[in-house]
Short mmCIF file of C-alpha atoms and ligand atoms in Angstrom, two decimals:
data_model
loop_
_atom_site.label_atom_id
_atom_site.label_comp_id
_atom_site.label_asym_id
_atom_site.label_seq_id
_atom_site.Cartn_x
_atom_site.Cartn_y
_atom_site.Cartn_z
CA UNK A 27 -37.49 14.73 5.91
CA UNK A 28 -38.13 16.54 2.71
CA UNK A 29 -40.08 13.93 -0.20
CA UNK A 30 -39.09 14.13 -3.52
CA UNK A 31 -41.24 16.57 -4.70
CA UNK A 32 -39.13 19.41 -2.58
CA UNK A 33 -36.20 17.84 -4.46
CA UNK A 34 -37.91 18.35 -7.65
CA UNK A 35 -38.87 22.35 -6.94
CA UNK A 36 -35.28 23.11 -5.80
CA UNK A 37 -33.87 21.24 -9.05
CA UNK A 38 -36.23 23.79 -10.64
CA UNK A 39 -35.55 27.12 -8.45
CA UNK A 40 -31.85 26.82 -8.34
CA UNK A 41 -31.41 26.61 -11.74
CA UNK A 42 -33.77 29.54 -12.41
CA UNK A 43 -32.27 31.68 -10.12
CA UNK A 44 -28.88 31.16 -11.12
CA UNK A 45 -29.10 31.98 -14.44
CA UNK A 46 -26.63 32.11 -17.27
CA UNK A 47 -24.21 34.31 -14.80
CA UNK A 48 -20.96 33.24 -12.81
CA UNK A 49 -22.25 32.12 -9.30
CA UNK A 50 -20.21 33.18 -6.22
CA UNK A 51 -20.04 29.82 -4.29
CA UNK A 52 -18.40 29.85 -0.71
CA UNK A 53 -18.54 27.45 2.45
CA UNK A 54 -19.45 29.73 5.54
CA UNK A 55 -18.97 26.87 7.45
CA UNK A 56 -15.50 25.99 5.96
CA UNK A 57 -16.47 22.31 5.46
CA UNK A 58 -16.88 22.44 1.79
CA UNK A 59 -14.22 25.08 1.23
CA UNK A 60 -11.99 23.24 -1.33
CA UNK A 61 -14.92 22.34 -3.21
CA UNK A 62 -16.55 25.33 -2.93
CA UNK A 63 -13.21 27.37 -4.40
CA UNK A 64 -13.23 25.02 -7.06
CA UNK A 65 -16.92 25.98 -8.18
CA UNK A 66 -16.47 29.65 -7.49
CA UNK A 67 -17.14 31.83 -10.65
CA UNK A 68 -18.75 29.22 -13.00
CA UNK A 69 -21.81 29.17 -14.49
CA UNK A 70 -24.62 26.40 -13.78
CA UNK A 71 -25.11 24.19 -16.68
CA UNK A 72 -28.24 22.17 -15.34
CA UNK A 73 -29.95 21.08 -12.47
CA UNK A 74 -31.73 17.41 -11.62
CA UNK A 75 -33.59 15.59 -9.31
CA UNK A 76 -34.40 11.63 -8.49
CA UNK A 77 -35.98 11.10 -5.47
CA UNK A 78 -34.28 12.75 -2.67
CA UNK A 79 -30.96 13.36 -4.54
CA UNK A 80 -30.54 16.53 -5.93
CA UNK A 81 -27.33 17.13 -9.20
CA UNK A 82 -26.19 20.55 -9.88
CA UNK A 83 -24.16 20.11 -12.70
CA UNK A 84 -21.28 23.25 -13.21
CA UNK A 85 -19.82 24.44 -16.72
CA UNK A 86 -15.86 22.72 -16.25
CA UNK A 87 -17.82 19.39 -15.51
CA UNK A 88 -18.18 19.18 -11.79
CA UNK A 89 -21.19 18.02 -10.07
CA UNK A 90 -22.48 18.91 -7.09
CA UNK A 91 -24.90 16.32 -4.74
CA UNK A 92 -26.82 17.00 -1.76
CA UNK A 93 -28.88 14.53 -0.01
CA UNK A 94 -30.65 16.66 2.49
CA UNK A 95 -31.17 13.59 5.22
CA UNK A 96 -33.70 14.21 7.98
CA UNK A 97 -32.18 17.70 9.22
CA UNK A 98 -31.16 19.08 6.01
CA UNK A 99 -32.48 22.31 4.79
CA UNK A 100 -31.62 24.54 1.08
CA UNK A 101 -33.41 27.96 1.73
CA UNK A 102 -33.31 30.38 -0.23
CA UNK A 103 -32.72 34.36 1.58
CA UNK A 104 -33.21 37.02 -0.55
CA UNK A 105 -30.08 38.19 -1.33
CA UNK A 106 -27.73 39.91 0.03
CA UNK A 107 -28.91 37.41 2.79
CA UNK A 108 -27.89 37.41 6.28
CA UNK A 109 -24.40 36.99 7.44
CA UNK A 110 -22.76 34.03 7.03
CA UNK A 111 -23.02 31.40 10.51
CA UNK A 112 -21.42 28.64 10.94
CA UNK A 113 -23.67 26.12 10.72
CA UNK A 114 -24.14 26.56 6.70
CA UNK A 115 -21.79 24.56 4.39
CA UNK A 116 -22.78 25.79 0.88
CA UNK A 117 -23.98 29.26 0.12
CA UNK A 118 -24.60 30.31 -3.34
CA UNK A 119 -25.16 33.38 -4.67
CA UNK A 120 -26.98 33.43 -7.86
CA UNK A 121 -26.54 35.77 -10.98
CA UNK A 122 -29.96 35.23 -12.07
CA UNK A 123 -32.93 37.10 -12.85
CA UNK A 124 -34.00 36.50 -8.88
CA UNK A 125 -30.33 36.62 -7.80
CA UNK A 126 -30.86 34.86 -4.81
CA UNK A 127 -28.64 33.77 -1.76
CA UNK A 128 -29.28 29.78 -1.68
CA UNK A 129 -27.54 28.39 2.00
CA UNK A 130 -27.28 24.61 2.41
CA UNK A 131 -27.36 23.72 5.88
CA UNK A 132 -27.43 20.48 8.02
CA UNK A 133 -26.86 18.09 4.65
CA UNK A 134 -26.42 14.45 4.78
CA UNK A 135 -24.71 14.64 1.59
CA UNK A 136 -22.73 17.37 0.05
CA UNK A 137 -20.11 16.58 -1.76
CA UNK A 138 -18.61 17.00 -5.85
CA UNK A 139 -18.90 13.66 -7.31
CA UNK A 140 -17.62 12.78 -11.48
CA UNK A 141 -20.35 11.31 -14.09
CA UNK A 142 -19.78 7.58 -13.25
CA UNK A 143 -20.48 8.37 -9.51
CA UNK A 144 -23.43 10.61 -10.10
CA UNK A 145 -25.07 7.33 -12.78
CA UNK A 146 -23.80 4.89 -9.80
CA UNK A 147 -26.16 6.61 -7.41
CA UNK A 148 -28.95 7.32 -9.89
CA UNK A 149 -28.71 3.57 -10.82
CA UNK A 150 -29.46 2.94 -7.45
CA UNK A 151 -32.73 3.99 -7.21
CA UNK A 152 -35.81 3.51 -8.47
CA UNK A 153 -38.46 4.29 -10.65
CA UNK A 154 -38.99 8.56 -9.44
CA UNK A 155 -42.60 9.60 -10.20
CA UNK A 156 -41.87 13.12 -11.17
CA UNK A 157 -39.29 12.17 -13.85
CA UNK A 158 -40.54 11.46 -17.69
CA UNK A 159 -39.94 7.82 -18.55
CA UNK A 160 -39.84 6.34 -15.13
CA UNK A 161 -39.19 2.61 -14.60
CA UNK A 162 -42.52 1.49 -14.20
CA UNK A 163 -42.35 -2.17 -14.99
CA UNK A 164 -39.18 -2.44 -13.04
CA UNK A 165 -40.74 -0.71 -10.42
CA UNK A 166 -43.83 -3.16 -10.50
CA UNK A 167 -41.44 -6.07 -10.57
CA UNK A 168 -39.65 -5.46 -7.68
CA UNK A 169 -43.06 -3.82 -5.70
CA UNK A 170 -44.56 -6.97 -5.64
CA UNK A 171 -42.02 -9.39 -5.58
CA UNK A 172 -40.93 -8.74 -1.93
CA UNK A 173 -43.01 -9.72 0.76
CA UNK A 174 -42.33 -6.76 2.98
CA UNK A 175 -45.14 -5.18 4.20
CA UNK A 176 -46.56 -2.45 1.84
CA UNK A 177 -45.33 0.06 3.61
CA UNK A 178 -41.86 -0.77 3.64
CA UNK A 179 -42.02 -1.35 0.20
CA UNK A 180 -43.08 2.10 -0.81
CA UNK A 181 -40.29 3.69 1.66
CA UNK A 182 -37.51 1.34 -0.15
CA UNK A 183 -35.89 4.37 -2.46
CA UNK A 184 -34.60 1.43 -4.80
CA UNK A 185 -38.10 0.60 -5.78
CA UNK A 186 -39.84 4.23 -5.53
CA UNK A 187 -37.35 6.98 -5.46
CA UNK A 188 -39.05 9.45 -3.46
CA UNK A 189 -41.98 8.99 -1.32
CA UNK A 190 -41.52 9.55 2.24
CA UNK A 191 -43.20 9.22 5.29
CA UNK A 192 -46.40 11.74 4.91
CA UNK A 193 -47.05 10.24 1.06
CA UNK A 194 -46.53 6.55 1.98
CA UNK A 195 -49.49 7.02 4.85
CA UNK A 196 -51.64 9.06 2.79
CA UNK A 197 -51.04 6.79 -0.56
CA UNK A 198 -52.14 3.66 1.83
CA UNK A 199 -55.41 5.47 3.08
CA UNK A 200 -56.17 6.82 -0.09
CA UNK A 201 -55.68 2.86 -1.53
CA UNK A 202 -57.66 1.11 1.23
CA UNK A 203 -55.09 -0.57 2.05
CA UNK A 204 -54.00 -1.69 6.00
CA UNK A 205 -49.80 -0.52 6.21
CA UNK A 206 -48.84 -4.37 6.80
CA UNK A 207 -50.50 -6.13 3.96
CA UNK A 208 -47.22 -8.08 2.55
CA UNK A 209 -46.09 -5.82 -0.66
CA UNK A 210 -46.41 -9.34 -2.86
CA UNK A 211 -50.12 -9.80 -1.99
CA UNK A 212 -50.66 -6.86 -4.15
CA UNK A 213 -52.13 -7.61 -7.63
CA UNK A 214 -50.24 -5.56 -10.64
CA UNK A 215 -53.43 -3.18 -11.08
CA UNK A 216 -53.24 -2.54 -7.28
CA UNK A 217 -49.97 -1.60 -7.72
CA UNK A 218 -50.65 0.54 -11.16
CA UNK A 219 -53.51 2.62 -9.27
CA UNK A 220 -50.95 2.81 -6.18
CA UNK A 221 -48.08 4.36 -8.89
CA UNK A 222 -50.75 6.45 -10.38
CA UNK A 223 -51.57 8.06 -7.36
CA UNK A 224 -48.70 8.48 -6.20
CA UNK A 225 -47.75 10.72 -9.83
CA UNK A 226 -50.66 12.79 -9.76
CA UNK A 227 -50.14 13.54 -5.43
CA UNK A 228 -46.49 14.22 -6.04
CA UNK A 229 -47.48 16.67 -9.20
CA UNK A 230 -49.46 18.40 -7.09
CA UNK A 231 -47.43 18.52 -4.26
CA UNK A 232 -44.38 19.88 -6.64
CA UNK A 233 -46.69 22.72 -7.79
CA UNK A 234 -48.00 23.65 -4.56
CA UNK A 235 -44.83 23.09 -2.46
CA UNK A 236 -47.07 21.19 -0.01
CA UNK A 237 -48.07 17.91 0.62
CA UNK A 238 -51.88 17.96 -0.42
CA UNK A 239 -53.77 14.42 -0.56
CA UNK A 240 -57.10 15.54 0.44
CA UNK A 241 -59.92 15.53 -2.54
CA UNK A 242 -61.31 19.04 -2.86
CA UNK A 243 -64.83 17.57 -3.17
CA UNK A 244 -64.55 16.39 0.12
CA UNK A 245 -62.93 19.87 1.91
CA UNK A 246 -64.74 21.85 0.06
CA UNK A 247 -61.80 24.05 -1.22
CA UNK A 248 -59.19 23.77 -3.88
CA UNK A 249 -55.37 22.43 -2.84
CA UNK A 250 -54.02 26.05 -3.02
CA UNK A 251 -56.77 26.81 -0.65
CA UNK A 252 -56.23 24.62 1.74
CA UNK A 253 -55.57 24.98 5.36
CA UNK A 254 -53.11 22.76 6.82
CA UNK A 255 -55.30 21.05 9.03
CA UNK A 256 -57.22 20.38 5.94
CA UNK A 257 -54.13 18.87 3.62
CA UNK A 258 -53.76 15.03 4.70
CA UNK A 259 -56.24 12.17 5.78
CA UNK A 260 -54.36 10.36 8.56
CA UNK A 261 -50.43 11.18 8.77
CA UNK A 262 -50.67 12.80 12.57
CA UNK A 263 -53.95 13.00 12.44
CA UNK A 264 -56.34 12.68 15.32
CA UNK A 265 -59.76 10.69 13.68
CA UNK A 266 -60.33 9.45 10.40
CA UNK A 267 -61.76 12.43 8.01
CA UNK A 268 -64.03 9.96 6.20
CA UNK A 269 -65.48 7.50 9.30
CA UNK A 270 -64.41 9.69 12.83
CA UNK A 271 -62.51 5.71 13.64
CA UNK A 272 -59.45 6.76 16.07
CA UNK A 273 -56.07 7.23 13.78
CA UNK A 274 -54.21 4.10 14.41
CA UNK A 275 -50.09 3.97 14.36
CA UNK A 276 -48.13 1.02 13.19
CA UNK A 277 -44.61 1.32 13.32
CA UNK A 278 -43.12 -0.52 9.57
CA UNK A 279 -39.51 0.34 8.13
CA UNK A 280 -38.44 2.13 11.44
CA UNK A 281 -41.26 4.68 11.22
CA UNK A 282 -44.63 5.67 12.23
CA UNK A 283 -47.48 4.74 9.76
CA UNK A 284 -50.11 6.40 10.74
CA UNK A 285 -53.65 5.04 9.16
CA UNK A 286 -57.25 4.32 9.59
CA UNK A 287 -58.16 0.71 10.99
CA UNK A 288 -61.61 0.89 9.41
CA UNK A 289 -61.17 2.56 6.11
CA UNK A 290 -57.80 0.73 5.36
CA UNK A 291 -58.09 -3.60 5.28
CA UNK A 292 -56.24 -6.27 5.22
ZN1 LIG B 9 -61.69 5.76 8.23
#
């Protein structure tokens, strides 16, 4: 599943390559083809992300979500693009600079929503590390007022909007702390260096387009330089980078947490 920081570069992407011009906006698929007709021709206004949601907001006032889910994917082709298939719900072909063919495929959300829906949804989330003025204290409160294990917590889009599975593993090893430590055993400056860490790996991995945890001082190369083998710490890895102790799997939230049994404590 994409983490928010994909979100974030295709709030950024769509709206640069659609420009100021009218955007040709079809359904291939023919599953969003009333909605689709009804965008057809206008120009983008604005684009946003929180967490995994991503707005497009249209000049006559629609707005467009798309929650990408597991399977989701928003890919840009070079335009003219390939023909249509069936399997893609939204094209859109931009009038920008770049004019680029954008095709939406395989979306757990995608659907025109008004302003009261679109702050309903945002309301519902939490603090999102790549937006200015996140929550923090709200997100603190919550954080360590369940007693969920850590790992849950940081998963639970209503506290953190936007970490997934590869940053919650890599946050945790990166911490020193085991996956199942209870969220509320957490003091507030563990959680402050956990929320600061998780802003400046979710920068990075919004400028890169890559998930990159990995210190360069201990690769040896820069994040732009790095191989993938040499990206993460422990998320499907085989031995600990920093002690060699066998990668160790505990399954919180529904999902594989994949971390060190030396490096991270309870
Ligand atoms: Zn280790």
């Amino acid at each position: 599943m994409p983490e928010g920081h994909i979100i974030h570069r295709l709030a950024r992407h769509i709206r640069r390559s659609m420009g100021d011009e009218p955007v040709v906006v079809s359904s291939p698929q023919g599953r969003f083809a009333g909605s689709a007709a009804l965008l057809n021709g206008q120009r983008v206004s604005r684009t946003a992300a929180w967490g995994k949601d991503l707005f497009v907001f249209w000049e006559a006032g629609e707005i467009l979500h798309v929650h990408l889910g597991l399977i989701g994917k928003f890919r840009v082709v070079r335009a003219p693009g390939p023909d249509p298939r069936d399997t893609i719900r939204l094209r859109l072909e931009g009038g920008g600079a770049e004019a680029d063919v954008w095709d939406l495929t395989g979306p757990m959300r995608c659907e025109l929503i008004t302003p009261q829906e679109q702050r309903a949804i945002t309301s519902a989330l939490g603090a999102d590390p790549l937006r200015p003025n996140a929550d923090v204290a709200g997100a603190r409160t919550r954080f360590l007022s369940t007693k969920r294990p850590v790992a849950a917590a940081l998963l639970d889009q209503r506290i953190i909007a936007g970490i997934g599975n590869v940053y919650r593993a890599e946050l945790l090893f990166r911490a020193g702390i085991h996956p199942e430590v209870p969220a509320a055993a957490l003091s507030e400056a563990d959680f402050d260096s956990l929320w600061n860490d998780t802003v400046r790996l979710m920068r990075i991995g919004a400028r890169l387009g890559n998930i990159v945890t990995t210190e360069p001082d201990e690769i040896g190369r820069t994040p732009g330089r790095m191989k993938p083998d040499d990206r993460l710490y422990v998320y499907k890895q085989q031995r600990c980078r920093r002690c060699g102790t066998d990668i160790a799997i505990a399954e919180v939230a529904g999902r594989n947490c994949y971390f060190c049994p030396t490096c991270q404590t309870r």
